Tab-separated table of C-alpha atoms and ligand atoms in Angstrom:
chain	number	residue	atom	x	y	z
A	613	MET	CA	298.483	151.116	-30.535
A	614	LYS	CA	300.762	148.665	-28.784
A	615	SER	CA	298.141	148.030	-26.125
A	616	ARG	CA	295.087	148.129	-28.353
A	617	GLY	CA	296.574	146.479	-31.430
A	618	GLY	CA	295.720	147.555	-34.959
A	619	LEU	CA	296.950	148.506	-38.371
A	620	TRP	CA	299.457	151.312	-38.988
A	621	PHE	CA	299.361	152.454	-42.587
A	622	GLY	CA	301.621	155.000	-44.238
A	623	TRP	CA	304.530	155.925	-46.477
A	624	SER	CA	307.560	153.673	-45.966
A	625	GLY	CA	309.960	156.617	-46.183
A	626	ASN	CA	311.469	154.984	-49.305
A	627	LEU	CA	311.223	155.892	-52.967
A	628	SER	CA	310.752	153.486	-55.858
A	629	GLU	CA	310.470	154.183	-59.587
A	630	SER	CA	307.377	152.124	-60.259
A	631	GLU	CA	303.839	152.532	-58.965
A	632	PRO	CA	303.658	150.435	-55.761
A	633	ALA	CA	301.802	147.184	-56.293
A	634	GLU	CA	300.785	146.321	-52.753
A	635	PRO	CA	301.797	147.553	-49.321
A	636	ASP	CA	304.649	145.808	-47.520
A	637	ILE	CA	303.274	144.141	-44.432
A	638	THR	CA	305.215	143.608	-41.194
A	639	ILE	CA	303.636	142.335	-38.014
A	640	ARG	CA	305.318	143.230	-34.736
A	641	ARG	CA	303.688	142.539	-31.395
A	642	LYS	CA	300.045	143.535	-31.811
A	643	ILE	CA	300.620	145.992	-34.653
A	644	THR	CA	300.495	145.330	-38.370
A	645	TYR	CA	302.552	147.856	-40.311
A	646	ALA	CA	301.480	148.349	-43.918
A	647	THR	CA	303.736	150.714	-45.830
A	648	ILE	CA	304.059	151.811	-49.415
A	649	ASP	CA	306.855	153.563	-51.271
A	650	LEU	CA	306.429	156.848	-53.101
A	651	ARG	CA	307.658	157.502	-56.613
A	652	PRO	CA	310.414	160.168	-56.756
A	653	GLU	CA	308.092	162.465	-58.682
A	654	ASP	CA	305.355	162.094	-56.046
A	655	TYR	CA	307.875	162.758	-53.308
A	656	GLU	CA	308.818	166.013	-55.068
A	657	LEU	CA	305.339	167.252	-55.861
A	658	TYR	CA	303.330	165.765	-52.995
A	659	TYR	CA	305.656	165.615	-49.998
A	660	MET	CA	308.191	168.359	-50.641
A	661	GLY	CA	305.810	170.389	-52.790
A	662	PHE	CA	302.237	170.729	-51.597
A	663	CYS	CA	302.711	169.341	-48.057
A	664	ASN	CA	305.933	171.026	-47.033
A	665	GLY	CA	306.220	173.879	-49.545
A	666	ALA	CA	302.615	175.109	-49.406
A	667	LEU	CA	300.705	173.766	-46.381
A	668	TRP	CA	303.457	173.663	-43.735
A	669	PRO	CA	304.553	177.311	-44.122
A	670	LEU	CA	301.003	178.626	-44.504
A	671	PHE	CA	299.699	176.767	-41.464
A	672	HIS	CA	302.665	178.183	-39.486
A	673	TYR	CA	301.780	181.721	-40.617
A	674	PHE	CA	304.755	182.008	-43.013
A	675	ILE	CA	302.541	183.248	-45.845
A	676	GLY	CA	305.497	184.565	-47.850
A	677	GLU	CA	307.188	181.146	-47.839
A	678	SER	CA	304.101	179.277	-49.029
A	679	ARG	CA	304.191	178.379	-52.741
A	680	TYR	CA	301.088	177.026	-54.408
A	681	ARG	CA	301.212	175.060	-57.675
A	682	ASP	CA	298.343	173.244	-59.393
A	683	ASP	CA	300.449	170.207	-60.322
A	684	GLN	CA	301.524	169.799	-56.696
A	685	TYR	CA	297.959	169.950	-55.451
A	686	GLU	CA	296.850	167.450	-58.110
A	687	THR	CA	299.595	165.080	-56.995
A	688	TYR	CA	298.529	165.579	-53.362
A	689	GLN	CA	295.068	164.411	-54.292
A	690	ARG	CA	296.351	161.547	-56.428
A	691	VAL	CA	298.679	160.241	-53.698
A	692	ASN	CA	295.808	160.358	-51.211
A	693	ARG	CA	293.650	158.427	-53.713
A	694	GLN	CA	296.397	155.876	-53.997
A	695	PHE	CA	296.728	155.581	-50.214
A	696	ALA	CA	292.963	155.029	-49.927
A	697	LYS	CA	293.053	152.390	-52.641
A	698	HIS	CA	295.800	150.452	-50.850
A	699	LEU	CA	294.309	150.881	-47.396
A	700	LEU	CA	290.824	149.751	-48.354
A	701	PRO	CA	291.422	145.984	-48.674
A	702	LEU	CA	293.201	146.001	-45.312
A	703	LEU	CA	290.339	147.585	-43.371
A	704	LYS	CA	288.010	145.426	-41.331
A	705	SER	CA	284.366	146.431	-41.061
A	706	ASP	CA	284.599	147.224	-37.328
A	707	ASP	CA	287.846	149.204	-37.587
A	708	ILE	CA	287.894	152.841	-36.647
A	709	VAL	CA	290.247	155.003	-38.696
A	710	TRP	CA	292.480	157.710	-37.209
A	711	VAL	CA	294.184	159.858	-39.822
A	712	HIS	CA	297.154	162.048	-38.854
A	713	ASP	CA	298.242	165.395	-40.159
A	714	TYR	CA	298.183	167.699	-43.135
A	715	HIS	CA	299.593	165.167	-45.600
A	716	LEU	CA	296.321	163.215	-45.559
A	717	ILE	CA	293.436	165.692	-45.417
A	718	PRO	CA	291.557	164.188	-48.453
A	719	LEU	CA	291.852	160.588	-47.205
A	720	ALA	CA	288.390	160.344	-45.606
A	721	ARG	CA	286.729	161.576	-48.795
A	722	GLU	CA	288.625	159.003	-50.818
A	723	LEU	CA	287.637	156.230	-48.405
A	724	ARG	CA	283.986	157.276	-48.394
A	725	LYS	CA	283.926	157.441	-52.190
A	726	ARG	CA	284.883	153.775	-52.085
A	727	GLY	CA	282.017	152.931	-49.754
A	728	ARG	CA	283.758	153.000	-46.372
A	729	GLU	CA	281.488	154.403	-43.656
A	730	GLN	CA	283.313	153.477	-40.450
A	731	PRO	CA	284.189	156.160	-37.848
A	732	THR	CA	286.987	158.260	-39.306
A	733	GLY	CA	288.815	160.933	-37.368
A	734	PHE	CA	291.516	163.429	-38.264
A	735	PHE	CA	294.104	164.935	-35.945
A	736	LEU	CA	296.137	167.970	-36.972
A	737	HIS	CA	299.562	168.061	-35.294
A	738	ILE	CA	300.423	171.541	-36.532
A	739	PRO	CA	298.606	174.863	-36.015
A	740	PHE	CA	295.445	175.626	-37.959
A	741	PRO	CA	295.614	179.164	-39.366
A	742	HIS	CA	292.918	181.806	-39.098
A	743	ILE	CA	290.816	182.220	-42.246
A	744	GLU	CA	292.598	185.501	-43.052
A	745	VAL	CA	295.770	183.456	-43.580
A	746	LEU	CA	294.155	180.271	-44.851
A	747	ARG	CA	292.370	182.138	-47.624
A	748	ALA	CA	295.728	182.866	-49.294
A	749	LEU	CA	295.691	179.234	-50.443
A	750	PRO	CA	293.664	178.895	-53.651
A	751	VAL	CA	292.321	175.472	-52.646
A	752	HIS	CA	291.426	176.236	-49.020
A	753	GLY	CA	287.722	175.654	-49.743
A	754	GLU	CA	288.441	172.163	-51.120
A	755	LEU	CA	290.538	171.275	-48.078
A	756	MET	CA	287.834	172.504	-45.719
A	757	ARG	CA	285.252	170.408	-47.572
A	758	ASP	CA	287.582	167.410	-47.297
A	759	LEU	CA	287.741	167.909	-43.532
A	760	MET	CA	283.944	167.717	-43.433
A	761	ASP	CA	284.191	164.083	-44.534
A	762	TYR	CA	285.575	163.156	-41.104
A	763	ASP	CA	283.385	162.353	-38.118
A	764	LEU	CA	285.781	164.071	-35.741
A	765	VAL	CA	288.505	166.650	-36.342
A	766	GLY	CA	290.977	167.261	-33.518
A	767	PHE	CA	293.307	170.201	-32.875
A	768	GLN	CA	296.124	170.830	-30.427
A	769	THR	CA	294.740	174.010	-28.832
A	770	GLN	CA	291.621	176.094	-28.466
A	771	ARG	CA	293.309	178.748	-30.635
A	772	ASP	CA	293.495	176.269	-33.532
A	773	LEU	CA	289.888	175.246	-33.067
A	774	ASN	CA	288.829	178.899	-33.056
A	775	SER	CA	290.731	179.450	-36.308
A	776	PHE	CA	289.042	176.415	-37.816
A	777	HIS	CA	285.672	177.835	-36.802
A	778	SER	CA	286.616	181.162	-38.426
A	779	ALA	CA	287.008	179.296	-41.724
A	780	VAL	CA	283.741	177.394	-41.242
A	781	VAL	CA	281.830	180.636	-40.643
A	782	GLU	CA	283.439	182.284	-43.651
A	783	LEU	CA	282.599	179.395	-45.984
A	784	TRP	CA	279.212	178.227	-44.712
A	785	GLY	CA	277.951	180.958	-42.381
A	786	SER	CA	277.483	180.876	-38.624
A	787	GLU	CA	274.424	178.628	-38.982
A	788	ALA	CA	276.809	175.762	-39.882
A	789	LEU	CA	278.303	175.959	-36.386
A	790	GLY	CA	276.478	174.034	-33.653
A	791	PRO	CA	276.450	175.175	-29.987
A	792	ASP	CA	278.871	172.321	-29.125
A	793	GLY	CA	281.332	173.435	-31.823
A	794	SER	CA	280.253	170.747	-34.309
A	795	ILE	CA	279.805	171.678	-37.952
A	796	THR	CA	276.912	170.720	-40.176
A	797	VAL	CA	277.319	171.119	-43.914
A	798	GLY	CA	275.016	169.540	-46.493
A	799	GLY	CA	273.283	167.393	-43.842
A	800	ARG	CA	276.539	165.837	-42.544
A	801	THR	CA	277.826	166.676	-39.088
A	802	THR	CA	281.494	166.767	-38.133
A	803	LYS	CA	282.541	167.128	-34.523
A	804	ALA	CA	285.581	169.247	-33.759
A	805	GLY	CA	287.530	169.444	-30.523
A	806	VAL	CA	290.764	170.220	-28.700
A	807	TYR	CA	293.050	167.257	-27.917
A	808	PRO	CA	296.469	168.525	-26.795
A	809	ILE	CA	298.992	165.762	-27.441
A	810	GLY	CA	300.927	164.624	-24.378
A	811	VAL	CA	303.982	162.525	-23.572
A	812	ASP	CA	304.577	159.225	-21.806
A	813	VAL	CA	305.599	160.810	-18.501
A	814	GLU	CA	306.682	157.623	-16.710
A	815	GLY	CA	308.483	156.306	-19.794
A	816	ILE	CA	310.491	159.526	-20.151
A	817	GLN	CA	311.436	159.575	-16.486
A	818	GLU	CA	312.753	156.053	-16.789
A	819	GLU	CA	314.673	156.870	-19.971
A	820	ALA	CA	316.192	159.961	-18.377
A	821	VAL	CA	317.314	158.178	-15.212
A	822	ASP	CA	318.553	155.052	-16.996
A	823	SER	CA	320.589	156.987	-19.544
A	824	MET	CA	322.677	158.855	-16.974
A	825	ASP	CA	325.378	156.199	-17.356
A	826	LYS	CA	325.467	156.341	-21.140
A	827	GLN	CA	328.745	157.491	-22.621
A	828	ALA	CA	327.392	160.621	-24.373
A	829	VAL	CA	325.451	161.788	-21.315
A	830	LYS	CA	328.471	161.291	-19.071
A	831	ARG	CA	330.694	163.230	-21.463
A	832	VAL	CA	328.430	166.270	-21.376
A	833	ARG	CA	328.208	166.102	-17.590
A	834	THR	CA	331.922	165.653	-17.053
A	835	VAL	CA	333.034	168.500	-19.316
A	836	ALA	CA	330.584	171.027	-17.865
A	837	GLY	CA	331.144	169.718	-14.338
A	838	MET	CA	334.891	170.183	-14.603
A	839	PHE	CA	334.444	173.908	-15.081
A	840	GLY	CA	331.337	174.264	-12.881
A	841	ARG	CA	329.272	175.443	-15.830
A	842	SER	CA	325.495	175.600	-16.046
A	843	ARG	CA	323.991	173.729	-18.958
A	844	VAL	CA	321.380	175.164	-21.292
A	845	ILE	CA	319.795	172.922	-23.903
A	846	GLY	CA	317.618	173.198	-27.011
A	847	VAL	CA	316.390	170.308	-29.178
A	848	ASP	CA	314.545	171.021	-32.406
A	849	ARG	CA	314.207	169.661	-35.893
A	850	LEU	CA	316.041	172.202	-38.040
A	851	ASP	CA	312.985	174.150	-39.165
A	852	TYR	CA	312.399	177.872	-39.683
A	853	SER	CA	309.278	177.679	-37.483
A	854	LYS	CA	311.362	176.739	-34.431
A	855	GLY	CA	312.743	180.257	-33.925
A	856	LEU	CA	316.370	179.126	-33.763
A	857	LEU	CA	317.814	182.248	-35.301
A	858	GLU	CA	316.023	184.495	-32.838
A	859	ARG	CA	317.096	182.135	-30.040
A	860	PHE	CA	320.772	182.328	-31.008
A	861	GLU	CA	320.506	186.096	-31.049
A	862	ALA	CA	318.832	186.058	-27.627
A	863	TYR	CA	321.601	183.854	-26.236
A	864	GLU	CA	324.207	186.242	-27.604
A	865	ARG	CA	322.325	189.121	-25.975
A	866	PHE	CA	322.202	187.165	-22.720
A	867	LEU	CA	325.994	186.799	-22.702
A	868	GLU	CA	326.383	190.469	-23.539
A	869	THR	CA	323.881	191.719	-20.932
A	870	TYR	CA	324.883	189.372	-18.110
A	871	PRO	CA	328.653	188.987	-18.587
A	872	GLU	CA	328.983	187.093	-15.294
A	873	ASN	CA	327.907	184.087	-17.397
A	874	LEU	CA	330.938	184.219	-19.690
A	875	ASN	CA	332.762	180.923	-19.348
A	876	ARG	CA	330.108	179.798	-16.830
A	877	VAL	CA	327.332	178.602	-19.159
A	878	SER	CA	327.341	176.076	-21.936
A	879	TYR	CA	324.506	175.978	-24.468
A	880	LEU	CA	323.964	172.735	-26.367
A	881	GLN	CA	321.667	173.054	-29.368
A	882	ILE	CA	320.736	169.803	-31.082
A	883	ALA	CA	319.117	170.398	-34.447
A	884	PRO	CA	318.959	167.406	-36.798
A	885	HIS	CA	318.518	168.385	-40.442
A	886	SER	CA	315.083	167.965	-41.958
A	887	ARG	CA	313.586	168.606	-45.415
A	888	SER	CA	316.994	169.836	-46.534
A	889	ASP	CA	316.003	169.887	-50.222
A	890	ILE	CA	313.598	172.792	-49.703
A	891	ARG	CA	315.166	176.213	-50.276
A	892	ALA	CA	313.847	177.786	-47.079
A	893	TYR	CA	315.457	174.995	-45.059
A	894	ALA	CA	318.833	175.389	-46.777
A	895	GLU	CA	318.639	179.119	-46.059
A	896	ILE	CA	317.920	178.803	-42.365
A	897	ARG	CA	320.709	176.248	-42.106
A	898	ASN	CA	323.239	178.730	-43.506
A	899	GLN	CA	321.976	181.517	-41.301
A	900	LEU	CA	322.280	179.365	-38.187
A	901	GLU	CA	325.826	178.337	-39.021
A	902	GLN	CA	326.707	182.013	-39.339
A	903	ALA	CA	324.903	183.023	-36.149
A	904	SER	CA	326.474	180.314	-33.975
A	905	GLY	CA	329.882	181.017	-35.536
A	906	ARG	CA	329.493	184.718	-34.785
A	907	THR	CA	328.639	184.179	-31.122
A	908	ASN	CA	331.432	181.669	-30.682
A	909	GLY	CA	333.914	183.905	-32.494
A	910	ARG	CA	332.946	186.815	-30.293
A	911	PHE	CA	332.833	185.160	-26.883
A	912	ALA	CA	334.670	181.822	-26.970
A	913	ASP	CA	337.749	181.262	-24.846
A	914	LEU	CA	340.566	178.735	-25.122
A	915	ASP	CA	338.634	176.271	-23.006
A	916	TRP	CA	335.036	177.444	-23.605
A	917	THR	CA	332.634	177.244	-26.541
A	918	PRO	CA	329.494	179.280	-25.763
A	919	ILE	CA	327.219	177.428	-28.251
A	920	ARG	CA	327.674	173.850	-29.273
A	921	TYR	CA	325.488	173.498	-32.322
A	922	LEU	CA	325.046	169.893	-33.457
A	923	ASN	CA	323.128	168.794	-36.548
A	924	ARG	CA	322.954	165.219	-35.348
A	925	ASN	CA	320.366	162.732	-34.270
A	926	TYR	CA	320.657	161.120	-30.855
A	927	PRO	CA	318.783	158.135	-29.466
A	928	HIS	CA	315.728	159.337	-27.577
A	929	ASP	CA	316.917	158.119	-24.174
A	930	VAL	CA	320.232	159.947	-24.585
A	931	LEU	CA	318.319	163.140	-25.353
A	932	MET	CA	316.292	162.666	-22.181
A	933	GLY	CA	319.560	162.206	-20.263
A	934	PHE	CA	320.928	165.470	-21.751
A	935	MET	CA	317.751	167.176	-20.635
A	936	ARG	CA	317.812	165.824	-17.094
A	937	GLN	CA	321.223	167.295	-16.505
A	938	SER	CA	320.424	170.724	-17.975
A	939	GLN	CA	319.550	173.703	-15.823
A	940	ALA	CA	317.517	175.416	-18.535
A	941	CYS	CA	315.804	174.456	-21.786
A	942	LEU	CA	315.021	176.947	-24.539
A	943	ILE	CA	311.893	176.221	-26.577
A	944	THR	CA	311.194	179.359	-28.533
A	945	PRO	CA	309.371	178.538	-31.785
A	946	VAL	CA	307.792	181.403	-33.676
A	947	ARG	CA	304.870	179.027	-34.248
A	948	ASP	CA	304.411	175.402	-33.178
A	949	GLY	CA	301.411	173.085	-32.996
A	950	MET	CA	302.388	171.751	-29.587
A	951	ASN	CA	306.130	171.108	-29.108
A	952	LEU	CA	306.733	167.814	-27.418
A	953	VAL	CA	310.324	168.653	-26.483
A	954	ALA	CA	308.978	171.209	-23.986
A	955	LYS	CA	306.908	168.505	-22.300
A	956	GLU	CA	309.732	165.969	-22.466
A	957	PHE	CA	312.120	168.398	-20.777
A	958	VAL	CA	309.762	168.874	-17.841
A	959	ALA	CA	309.108	165.129	-17.540
A	960	ALA	CA	312.847	164.317	-17.655
A	961	GLN	CA	313.799	166.558	-14.702
A	962	ASP	CA	314.874	165.479	-11.240
A	963	PRO	CA	311.948	166.738	-9.087
A	964	ASP	CA	314.356	167.559	-6.243
A	965	ASP	CA	316.475	169.857	-8.416
A	966	PRO	CA	314.581	170.566	-11.627
A	967	GLY	CA	315.834	172.674	-14.526
A	968	MET	CA	313.682	175.521	-15.810
A	969	LEU	CA	311.826	175.737	-19.106
A	970	VAL	CA	311.846	178.942	-21.183
A	971	LEU	CA	308.840	178.574	-23.476
A	972	SER	CA	307.407	180.573	-26.353
A	973	THR	CA	303.808	181.696	-26.029
A	974	LEU	CA	303.472	180.784	-29.716
A	975	ALA	CA	303.939	177.075	-29.026
A	976	GLY	CA	300.781	175.076	-28.341
A	977	ALA	CA	302.432	173.744	-25.170
A	978	ALA	CA	302.239	177.238	-23.604
A	979	ALA	CA	298.485	176.797	-23.128
A	980	GLU	CA	299.213	174.001	-20.636
A	981	LEU	CA	302.691	174.731	-19.266
A	982	THR	CA	301.758	178.058	-17.763
A	983	SER	CA	304.352	177.719	-14.990
A	984	ALA	CA	307.232	177.830	-17.473
A	985	LEU	CA	308.989	181.143	-18.098
A	986	LEU	CA	306.795	182.282	-20.974
A	987	VAL	CA	308.396	184.513	-23.602
A	988	ASN	CA	307.707	186.083	-26.946
A	989	PRO	CA	310.353	184.519	-29.227
A	990	ASN	CA	310.741	187.756	-31.175
A	991	ASP	CA	311.522	189.723	-28.029
A	992	ILE	CA	315.282	189.193	-27.978
A	993	ARG	CA	315.807	191.172	-24.793
A	994	GLY	CA	312.924	189.353	-23.069
A	995	VAL	CA	314.305	185.916	-23.976
A	996	ALA	CA	317.804	186.928	-22.841
A	997	HIS	CA	316.328	188.016	-19.522
A	998	ALA	CA	314.344	184.755	-19.196
A	999	ILE	CA	317.537	182.709	-19.670
A	1000	GLN	CA	319.144	184.640	-16.845
A	1001	GLN	CA	316.024	184.214	-14.708
A	1002	ALA	CA	315.962	180.455	-15.375
A	1003	LEU	CA	319.589	180.055	-14.339
A	1004	THR	CA	319.239	182.097	-11.162
A	1005	MET	CA	315.818	180.938	-9.984
A	1006	PRO	CA	315.762	179.772	-6.334
A	1007	LEU	CA	315.331	176.035	-5.773
A	1008	ASN	CA	311.933	176.280	-4.046
A	1009	GLU	CA	310.455	178.262	-6.935
A	1010	ARG	CA	311.848	175.798	-9.479
A	1011	ARG	CA	310.380	172.907	-7.545
A	1012	GLU	CA	307.002	174.563	-7.249
A	1013	ARG	CA	306.787	175.416	-10.940
A	1014	HIS	CA	307.999	171.946	-11.902
A	1015	GLN	CA	305.400	170.272	-9.712
A	1016	GLN	CA	302.624	172.364	-11.256
A	1017	MET	CA	303.742	171.442	-14.756
A	1018	MET	CA	304.058	167.763	-13.866
A	1019	GLU	CA	300.461	167.705	-12.650
A	1020	THR	CA	299.303	168.976	-16.030
A	1021	LEU	CA	301.549	166.543	-17.909
A	1022	ARG	CA	300.248	163.582	-15.922
A	1023	LYS	CA	296.605	164.576	-16.317
A	1024	ASN	CA	297.064	165.028	-20.021
A	1025	ASP	CA	299.588	162.376	-20.938
A	1026	ILE	CA	299.853	160.475	-24.213
A	1027	HIS	CA	297.430	157.787	-23.011
A	1028	ALA	CA	294.794	160.344	-22.029
A	1029	TRP	CA	295.177	162.032	-25.419
A	1030	HIS	CA	294.730	158.751	-27.246
A	1031	ASN	CA	291.773	157.586	-25.154
A	1032	ARG	CA	289.902	160.869	-25.362
A	1033	PHE	CA	290.247	161.077	-29.123
A	1034	VAL	CA	289.294	157.460	-29.758
A	1035	ASN	CA	286.334	157.578	-27.347
A	1036	ASP	CA	285.029	160.807	-28.859
A	1037	LEU	CA	285.456	159.384	-32.340
A	1038	VAL	CA	283.449	156.286	-31.512
A	1039	GLU	CA	280.791	158.389	-29.783
A	1040	SER	CA	280.580	160.890	-32.616
A	1041	VAL	CA	278.970	158.310	-34.880
A	1042	HIS	CA	276.623	156.954	-32.221
A	1043	GLN	CA	274.833	160.216	-31.557
B	1634	LIG	C1	305.016	168.044	-34.974
B	1634	LIG	C2	304.538	169.484	-34.690
B	1634	LIG	C3	303.818	168.738	-32.412
B	1634	LIG	C4	314.081	165.529	-31.755
B	1634	LIG	N1	315.383	165.354	-32.081
B	1634	LIG	C5	315.632	164.052	-31.939
B	1634	LIG	C6	314.448	163.413	-31.532
B	1634	LIG	N2	313.525	164.349	-31.423
B	1634	LIG	C7	312.146	164.079	-30.972
B	1634	LIG	C8	311.790	164.897	-29.750
B	1634	LIG	C9	310.266	164.931	-29.865
B	1634	LIG	C10	310.033	164.941	-31.395
B	1634	LIG	O1	311.228	164.449	-31.990
B	1634	LIG	C11	309.805	166.345	-31.919
B	1634	LIG	O2	308.504	166.718	-31.616
B	1634	LIG	P1	308.067	168.248	-31.573
B	1634	LIG	O3	306.697	168.286	-31.006
B	1634	LIG	O4	309.026	168.999	-30.717
B	1634	LIG	O5	308.162	168.850	-33.042
B	1634	LIG	P2	307.804	168.394	-34.587
B	1634	LIG	O6	308.772	167.393	-35.072
B	1634	LIG	O7	307.780	169.652	-35.369
B	1634	LIG	O8	306.343	167.739	-34.520
B	1634	LIG	C12	304.622	169.781	-33.191
B	1634	LIG	C13	304.223	167.330	-32.822
B	1634	LIG	O9	304.115	167.154	-34.241
B	1634	LIG	C14	303.353	166.284	-32.137
B	1634	LIG	O10	301.990	166.540	-32.308
B	1634	LIG	O11	304.089	168.903	-31.040
B	1634	LIG	O12	304.107	171.065	-32.928
B	1634	LIG	O13	305.307	170.442	-35.418
B	1634	LIG	O14	309.685	163.777	-29.332
B	1634	LIG	O15	312.275	164.263	-28.594
B	1634	LIG	N3	314.357	162.100	-31.299
B	1634	LIG	C15	315.488	161.358	-31.451
B	1634	LIG	N4	316.677	161.914	-31.846
B	1634	LIG	C16	316.788	163.249	-32.076
B	1634	LIG	O16	317.894	163.747	-32.400
B	1634	LIG	N5	315.422	160.037	-31.221
């Protein structure tokens, strides 16, 4: 958006008691930011409730965690109506509209109801579940119909698109599905495609190199360097979909199975808290504290902590510096739309001596990063073995795998993702 210019519209991240009158407008460089507050009740029912208590778990195949409530769904619709109402006066007639993620599925319908007909696309950052999972949600039909109000719907992987098609066929029959994957329902055609999100490869490399002199990055390097330890890293929002519990168990198994690593490896897990008010998040938080405590209690030495588990946020460039000086990165979600950290780790490496990525096959990124060490996150023994393999892999193999992954990252970087989606969106209405 910085190069193209435009309007960014969304929730401010703040709460206010009264119904928001008008969006707050800030203009910075070529972008106008229009944001509105949510009322505490809407935050509860819309954001924490329907979005993150019903849709998030269901779309990540945690059917048992997904809780549906009518009042939450009604608020979801009402908040989307309100967003549309506030967005409308800000839209210019030649604007194209790109809507992001599961919080805003009904937005196109609400805009069209108010007479807006400009190209409107939707991109889903998280997985789309197969119909056999989706159907557990009482309002899945409504959400699918809402998606049909977009001109283009984009997914992270072919698997997600296939799942979306499974729902289309179930609801409207195979005749609704065109040979190019587009969907026609009630005379309206919606295109659907795969647009794997990428990263700013050059930007990350610069961040990683430039941050090597930052205090925090130096501290990590100095401490591990002093004892000649290898560094393993993980960076995830604290979320039950990220497979952290299984990962901690796998790391414990790794230390147990390959005891030559005792006192020789240091695992840094950064996991900033998120959505802490939801029960499932509080639960996983407790379980992780116990699991890291158990491993440290069992294996730690006077001058060695096997897992350093930090619930803190770091500036992005510092994170990239941490990654550049790590020999292995563990990305083992039990389900993930893409996982940008996996791509960032690869981009942040020194090509002459790159660290190795251990990556879950259940992350969208696995479809592209096929030269990573691919693992099933539930296979504790397999992940333990992959950690050992990553730390003992010969330099020429690491370089070769890294180079292969970099080629994919460059071909499919954040700019390519953006351009492809926007071009297809514009084209979708001209056909
Ligand atoms: C959703 C989907 C999909 C992490 N900790 C800190 C920090 N981060 C940054 C990472 C990365 C981003 O946040 C996390 O992105 P992920 O892709 O890994 O995961 P989600 O947050 O779950 O994102 C996911 C993504 O949308 C994009 O489509 O890939 O599947 O779930 O960039 O570096 N950034 C800073 N401090 C931290 O402590 N500054």
